[in-house]
Structure formats: C-alpha cells, structure tokens
PDB file of C-alpha atoms in Angstrom:
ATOM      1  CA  UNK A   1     -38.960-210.372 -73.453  1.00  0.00           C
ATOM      2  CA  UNK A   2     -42.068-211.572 -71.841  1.00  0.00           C
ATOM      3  CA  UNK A   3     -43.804-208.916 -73.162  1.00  0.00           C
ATOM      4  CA  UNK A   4     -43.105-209.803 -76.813  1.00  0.00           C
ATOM      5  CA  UNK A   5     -43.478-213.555 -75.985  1.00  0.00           C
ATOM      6  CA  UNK A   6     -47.056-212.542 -75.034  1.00  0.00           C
ATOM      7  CA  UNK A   7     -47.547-210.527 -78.063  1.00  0.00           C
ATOM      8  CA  UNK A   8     -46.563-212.999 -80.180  1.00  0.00           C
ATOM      9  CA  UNK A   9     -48.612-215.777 -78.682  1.00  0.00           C
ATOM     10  CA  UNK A  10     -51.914-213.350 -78.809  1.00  0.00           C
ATOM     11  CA  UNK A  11     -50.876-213.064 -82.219  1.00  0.00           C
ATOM     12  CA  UNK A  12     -50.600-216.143 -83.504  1.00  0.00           C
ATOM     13  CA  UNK A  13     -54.210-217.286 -81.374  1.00  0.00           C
ATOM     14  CA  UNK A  14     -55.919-214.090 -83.676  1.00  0.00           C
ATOM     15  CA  UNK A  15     -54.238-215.399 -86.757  1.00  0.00           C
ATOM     16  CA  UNK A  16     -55.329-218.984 -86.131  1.00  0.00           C
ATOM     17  CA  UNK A  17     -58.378-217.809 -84.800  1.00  0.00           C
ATOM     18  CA  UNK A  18     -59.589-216.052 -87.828  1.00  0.00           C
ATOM     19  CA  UNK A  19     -58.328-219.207 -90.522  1.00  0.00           C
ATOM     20  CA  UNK A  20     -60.485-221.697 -89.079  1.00  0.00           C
ATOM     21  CA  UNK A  21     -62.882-222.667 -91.705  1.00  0.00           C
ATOM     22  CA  UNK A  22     -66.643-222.053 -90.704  1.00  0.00           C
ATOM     23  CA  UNK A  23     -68.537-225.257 -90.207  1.00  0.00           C
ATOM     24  CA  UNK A  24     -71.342-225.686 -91.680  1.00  0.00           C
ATOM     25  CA  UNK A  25     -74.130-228.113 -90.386  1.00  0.00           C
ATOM     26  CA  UNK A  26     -76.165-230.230 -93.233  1.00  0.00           C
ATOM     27  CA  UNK A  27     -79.403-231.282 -91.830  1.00  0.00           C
ATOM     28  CA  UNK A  28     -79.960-235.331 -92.575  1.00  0.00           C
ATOM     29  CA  UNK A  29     -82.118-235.974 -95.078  1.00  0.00           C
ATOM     30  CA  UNK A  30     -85.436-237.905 -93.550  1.00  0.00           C
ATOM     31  CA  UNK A  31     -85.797-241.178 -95.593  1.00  0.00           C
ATOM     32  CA  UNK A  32     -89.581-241.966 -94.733  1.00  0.00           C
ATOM     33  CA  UNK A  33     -90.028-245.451 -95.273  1.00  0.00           C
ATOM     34  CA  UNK A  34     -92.934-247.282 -97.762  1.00  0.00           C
ATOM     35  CA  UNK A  35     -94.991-249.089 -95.921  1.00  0.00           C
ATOM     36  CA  UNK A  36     -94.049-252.992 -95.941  1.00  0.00           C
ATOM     37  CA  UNK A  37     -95.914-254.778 -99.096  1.00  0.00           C
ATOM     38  CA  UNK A  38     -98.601-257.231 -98.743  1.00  0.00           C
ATOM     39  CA  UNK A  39     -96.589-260.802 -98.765  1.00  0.00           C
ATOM     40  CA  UNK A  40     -98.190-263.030-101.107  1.00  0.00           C
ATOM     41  CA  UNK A  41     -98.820-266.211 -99.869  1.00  0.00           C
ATOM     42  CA  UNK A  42     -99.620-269.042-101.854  1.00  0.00           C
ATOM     43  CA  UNK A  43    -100.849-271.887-100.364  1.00  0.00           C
ATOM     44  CA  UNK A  44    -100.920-275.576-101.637  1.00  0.00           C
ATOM     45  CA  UNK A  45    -103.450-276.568-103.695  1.00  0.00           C
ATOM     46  CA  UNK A  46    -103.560-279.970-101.957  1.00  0.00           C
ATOM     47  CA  UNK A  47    -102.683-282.815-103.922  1.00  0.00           C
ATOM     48  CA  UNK A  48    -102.322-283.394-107.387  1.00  0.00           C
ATOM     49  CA  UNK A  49    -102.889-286.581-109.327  1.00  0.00           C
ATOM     50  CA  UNK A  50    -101.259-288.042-112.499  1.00  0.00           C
ATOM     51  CA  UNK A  51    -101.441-291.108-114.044  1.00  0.00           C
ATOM     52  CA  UNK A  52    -100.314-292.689-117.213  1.00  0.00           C
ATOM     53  CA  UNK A  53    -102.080-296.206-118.108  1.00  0.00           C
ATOM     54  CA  UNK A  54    -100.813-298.210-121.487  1.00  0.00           C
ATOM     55  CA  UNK A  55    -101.944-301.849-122.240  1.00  0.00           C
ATOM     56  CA  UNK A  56    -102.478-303.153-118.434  1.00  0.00           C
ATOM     57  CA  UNK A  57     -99.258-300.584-117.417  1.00  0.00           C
ATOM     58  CA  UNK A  58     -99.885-297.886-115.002  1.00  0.00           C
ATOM     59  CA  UNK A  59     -97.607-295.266-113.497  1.00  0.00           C
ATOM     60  CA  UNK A  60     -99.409-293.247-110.632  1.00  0.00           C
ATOM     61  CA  UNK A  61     -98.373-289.689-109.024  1.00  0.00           C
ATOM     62  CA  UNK A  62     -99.905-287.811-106.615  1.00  0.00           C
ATOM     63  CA  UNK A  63     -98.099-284.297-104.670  1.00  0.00           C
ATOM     64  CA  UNK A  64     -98.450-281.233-103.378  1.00  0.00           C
ATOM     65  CA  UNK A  65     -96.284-278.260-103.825  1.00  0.00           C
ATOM     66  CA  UNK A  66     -95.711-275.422-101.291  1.00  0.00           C
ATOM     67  CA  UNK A  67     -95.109-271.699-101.701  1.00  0.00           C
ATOM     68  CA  UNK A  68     -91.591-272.387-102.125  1.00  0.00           C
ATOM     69  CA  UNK A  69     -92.195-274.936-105.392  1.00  0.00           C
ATOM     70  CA  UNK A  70     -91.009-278.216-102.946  1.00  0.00           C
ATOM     71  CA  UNK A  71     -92.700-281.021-103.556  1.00  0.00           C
ATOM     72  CA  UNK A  72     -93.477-283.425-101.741  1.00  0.00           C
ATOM     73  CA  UNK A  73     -95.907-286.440-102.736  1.00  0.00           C
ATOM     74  CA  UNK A  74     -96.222-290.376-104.049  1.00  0.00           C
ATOM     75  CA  UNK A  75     -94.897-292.267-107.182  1.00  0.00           C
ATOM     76  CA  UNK A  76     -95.844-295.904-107.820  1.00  0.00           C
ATOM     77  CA  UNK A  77     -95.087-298.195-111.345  1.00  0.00           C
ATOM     78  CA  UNK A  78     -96.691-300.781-112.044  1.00  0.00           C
ATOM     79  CA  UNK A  79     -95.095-302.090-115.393  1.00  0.00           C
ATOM     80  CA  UNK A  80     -96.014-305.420-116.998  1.00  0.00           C
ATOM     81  CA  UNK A  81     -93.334-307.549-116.975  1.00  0.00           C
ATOM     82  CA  UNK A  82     -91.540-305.893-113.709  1.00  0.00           C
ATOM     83  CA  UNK A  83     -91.841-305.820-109.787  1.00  0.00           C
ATOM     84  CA  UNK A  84     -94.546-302.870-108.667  1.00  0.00           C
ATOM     85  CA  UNK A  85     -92.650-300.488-106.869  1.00  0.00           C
ATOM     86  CA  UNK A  86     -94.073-297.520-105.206  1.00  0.00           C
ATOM     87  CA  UNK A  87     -92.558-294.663-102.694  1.00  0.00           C
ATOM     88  CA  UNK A  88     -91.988-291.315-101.664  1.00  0.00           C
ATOM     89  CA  UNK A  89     -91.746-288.120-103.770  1.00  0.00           C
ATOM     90  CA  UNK A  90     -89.305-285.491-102.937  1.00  0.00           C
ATOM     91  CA  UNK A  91     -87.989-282.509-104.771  1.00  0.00           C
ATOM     92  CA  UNK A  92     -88.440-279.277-105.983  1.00  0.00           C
ATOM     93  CA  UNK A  93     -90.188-277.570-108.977  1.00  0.00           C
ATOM     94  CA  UNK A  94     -87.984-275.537-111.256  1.00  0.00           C
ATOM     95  CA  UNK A  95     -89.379-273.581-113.507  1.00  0.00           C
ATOM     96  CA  UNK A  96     -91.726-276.195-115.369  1.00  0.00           C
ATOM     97  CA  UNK A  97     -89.821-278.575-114.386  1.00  0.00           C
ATOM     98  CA  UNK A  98     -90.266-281.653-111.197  1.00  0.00           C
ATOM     99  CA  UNK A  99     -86.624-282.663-110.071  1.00  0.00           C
ATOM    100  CA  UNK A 100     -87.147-284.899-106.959  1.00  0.00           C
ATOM    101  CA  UNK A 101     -85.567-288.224-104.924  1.00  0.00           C
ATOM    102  CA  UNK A 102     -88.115-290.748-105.451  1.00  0.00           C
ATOM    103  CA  UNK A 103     -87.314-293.502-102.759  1.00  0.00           C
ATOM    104  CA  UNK A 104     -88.728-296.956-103.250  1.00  0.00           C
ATOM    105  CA  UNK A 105     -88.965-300.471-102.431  1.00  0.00           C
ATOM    106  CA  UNK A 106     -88.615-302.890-105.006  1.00  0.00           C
ATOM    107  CA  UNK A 107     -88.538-306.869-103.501  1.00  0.00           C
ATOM    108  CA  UNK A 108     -87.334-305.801-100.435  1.00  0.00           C
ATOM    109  CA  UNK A 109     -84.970-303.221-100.808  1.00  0.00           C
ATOM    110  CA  UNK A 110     -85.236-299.808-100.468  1.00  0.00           C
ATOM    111  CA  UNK A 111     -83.435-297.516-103.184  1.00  0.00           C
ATOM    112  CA  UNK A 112     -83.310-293.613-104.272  1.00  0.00           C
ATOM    113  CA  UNK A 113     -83.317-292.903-107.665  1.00  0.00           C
ATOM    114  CA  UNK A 114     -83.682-289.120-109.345  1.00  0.00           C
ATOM    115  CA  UNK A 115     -86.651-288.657-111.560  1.00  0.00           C
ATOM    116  CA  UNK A 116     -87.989-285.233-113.434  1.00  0.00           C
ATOM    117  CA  UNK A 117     -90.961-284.899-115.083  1.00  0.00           C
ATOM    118  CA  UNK A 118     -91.680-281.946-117.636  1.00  0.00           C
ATOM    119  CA  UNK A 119     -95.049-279.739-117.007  1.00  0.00           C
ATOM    120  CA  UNK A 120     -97.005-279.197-120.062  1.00  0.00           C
ATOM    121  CA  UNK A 121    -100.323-278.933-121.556  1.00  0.00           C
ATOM    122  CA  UNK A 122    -101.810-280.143-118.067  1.00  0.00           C
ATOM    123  CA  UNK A 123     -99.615-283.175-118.210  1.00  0.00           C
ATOM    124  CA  UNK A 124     -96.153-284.568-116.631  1.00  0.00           C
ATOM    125  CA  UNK A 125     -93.557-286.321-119.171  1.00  0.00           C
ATOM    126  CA  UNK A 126     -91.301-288.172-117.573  1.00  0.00           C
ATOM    127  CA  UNK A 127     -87.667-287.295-118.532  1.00  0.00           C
ATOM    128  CA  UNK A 128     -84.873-290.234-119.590  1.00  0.00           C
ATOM    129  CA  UNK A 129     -81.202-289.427-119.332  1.00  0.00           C
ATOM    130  CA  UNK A 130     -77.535-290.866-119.109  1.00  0.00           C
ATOM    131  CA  UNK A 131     -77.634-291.253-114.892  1.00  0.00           C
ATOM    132  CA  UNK A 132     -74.857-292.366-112.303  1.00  0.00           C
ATOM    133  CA  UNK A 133     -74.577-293.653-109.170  1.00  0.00           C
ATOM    134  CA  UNK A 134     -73.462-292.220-106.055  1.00  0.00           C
ATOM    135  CA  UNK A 135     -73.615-292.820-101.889  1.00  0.00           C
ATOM    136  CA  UNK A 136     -76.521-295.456-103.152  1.00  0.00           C
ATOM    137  CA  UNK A 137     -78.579-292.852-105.334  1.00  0.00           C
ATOM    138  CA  UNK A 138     -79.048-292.860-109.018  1.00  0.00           C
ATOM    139  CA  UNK A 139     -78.941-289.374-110.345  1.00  0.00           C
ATOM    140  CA  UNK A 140     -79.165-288.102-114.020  1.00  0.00           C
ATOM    141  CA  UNK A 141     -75.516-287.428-115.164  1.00  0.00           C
ATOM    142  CA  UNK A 142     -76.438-283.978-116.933  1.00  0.00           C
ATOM    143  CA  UNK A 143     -79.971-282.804-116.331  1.00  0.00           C
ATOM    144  CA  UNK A 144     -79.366-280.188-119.729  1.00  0.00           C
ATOM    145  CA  UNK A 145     -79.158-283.521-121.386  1.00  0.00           C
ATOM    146  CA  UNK A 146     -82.700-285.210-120.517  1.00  0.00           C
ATOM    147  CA  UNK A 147     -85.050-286.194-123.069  1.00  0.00           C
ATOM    148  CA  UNK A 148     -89.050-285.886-122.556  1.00  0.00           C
ATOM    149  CA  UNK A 149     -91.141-288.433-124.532  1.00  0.00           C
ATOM    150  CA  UNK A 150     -94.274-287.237-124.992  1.00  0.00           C
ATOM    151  CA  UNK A 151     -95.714-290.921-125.285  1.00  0.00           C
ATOM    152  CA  UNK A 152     -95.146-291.308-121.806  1.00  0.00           C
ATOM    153  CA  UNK A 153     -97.635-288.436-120.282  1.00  0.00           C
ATOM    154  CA  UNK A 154     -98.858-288.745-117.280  1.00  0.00           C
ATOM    155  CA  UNK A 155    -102.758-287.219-117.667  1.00  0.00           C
ATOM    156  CA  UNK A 156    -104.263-285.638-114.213  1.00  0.00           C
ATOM    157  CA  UNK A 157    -107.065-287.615-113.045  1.00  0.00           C
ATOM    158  CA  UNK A 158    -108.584-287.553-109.653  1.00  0.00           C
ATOM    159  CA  UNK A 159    -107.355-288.255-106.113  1.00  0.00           C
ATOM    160  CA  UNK A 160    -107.949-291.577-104.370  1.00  0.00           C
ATOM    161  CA  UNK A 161    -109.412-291.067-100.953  1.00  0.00           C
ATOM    162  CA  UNK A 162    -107.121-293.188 -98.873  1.00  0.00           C
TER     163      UNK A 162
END
C-alpha cells in the first residue's frame, strides 16, 4: 500500500509539475523624465497710477499686482460735496477685472466696502451694482450684475513720490 501511496503522490507532483503555467517576466518600461520647464516669473511692475478728475472731483488709485494677479495698493475720493476718504486697496485681478476690499476712514470711522474696476483701453471704470451688507462689509450683491460707466474712467497718470 505504501508503495502505491508513493506512486500516486510522485504522480500527482509530475502532473502538477508539468501544468504550471510558465512565467513570463515583462521588463518595466523606463519613463525618462523631461527636464523641468523654465518657471516664468513675472514680477510687479511697481505701482500703477489712476486718476479720474471732473469739475474740482478727483478719485486717485495707485497698486501693484504680483505674479499671482493680487493686488494690493491705495484708493482715495475726493468728491465735492462729500467727506475725502482715502484707504487701503486689496483684492485680486480676474481676468480684466479689479475685485478688491477697499478699507477706509470716513470722519472717524473705519469701514470696508467692495469695489471693481473694469480694465480697458489703458483705463479703470469703476463698476456700480445692487450691494449688501455683511459682518460690517459692503459687498456687491451679484458681481454678473455690475454696470461699468465709461464716464467715470480713471486715466493712468504718474506716481507721486511720497
């Protein structure tokens, strides 16, 4: 009995032996990398000055803009009629298009109200718009919605040394 136990289990190792698949080894392929592009950096072109000036009214901005289109600058009005009130500039250029917090005093009191301006011809037009107010910020309701008046361009001029 041994005998054909033995028989049987050399057997079956031949049979198994000869069913097992061949394995075949696939090489990797070699990715060779590109070398890394040149970034391109663009760097501020230091400020830039508007100003729009209409029968003893004058609204002043001045801003830089980095390589990743923030801005960052100065807004002052001085409207006949109404308190000066001047600030900071802070926002972000999208597309042709300045969206930025412009923070202010105005007799006393410091506020933060949303302003855009469109880019064209060389000029910025201040946009107008249904706005709200929020955590003590005035913000246009539907930017989609904002209306650019061309009479109120602000023209580049040059920068004051201050």
């Amino acid at each position: 009995m041994k005998k054909v136990l033995t028989l049987i289990a050399v057997l079956s190792l031949s049979v198994f032996a000869s069913c097992k698949k061949e394995t075949t080894t696939i090489e990797p392929v070699q990715i060779t990398p590109s070398p890394p592009k040149e970034a391109e950096l663009v760097e501020p072109a230091g400020d830039q000055c508007y100003a729009w000036r209409l029968n003893g009214s004058i609204i002043e901005m001045s801003f830089n803009v980095n390589s990743h289109q923030e801005v960052n600058g100065k807004l002052s009005y001085n409207l006949v009629g109404k308190d000066k009130n001047e600030g900071t500039l802070i926002g972000n250029m999208k597309g042709d298009t300045l969206i930025a917090d412009y923070t202010f005093n105005s007799e006393g009191v410091s506020s933060v109200r949303e302003v855009a301006f469109l880019q064209k011809d060389g000029t910025f037009i201040e946009g107008y718009g249904d706005v709200v107010t929020a955590n003590d910020k005035v913000s246009f309701k539907d930017k989609s919605k904002l209306k650019f008046d061309a009479k109120n361009s602000l023209v580049k001029v040059d920068c004051k040394v201050e």
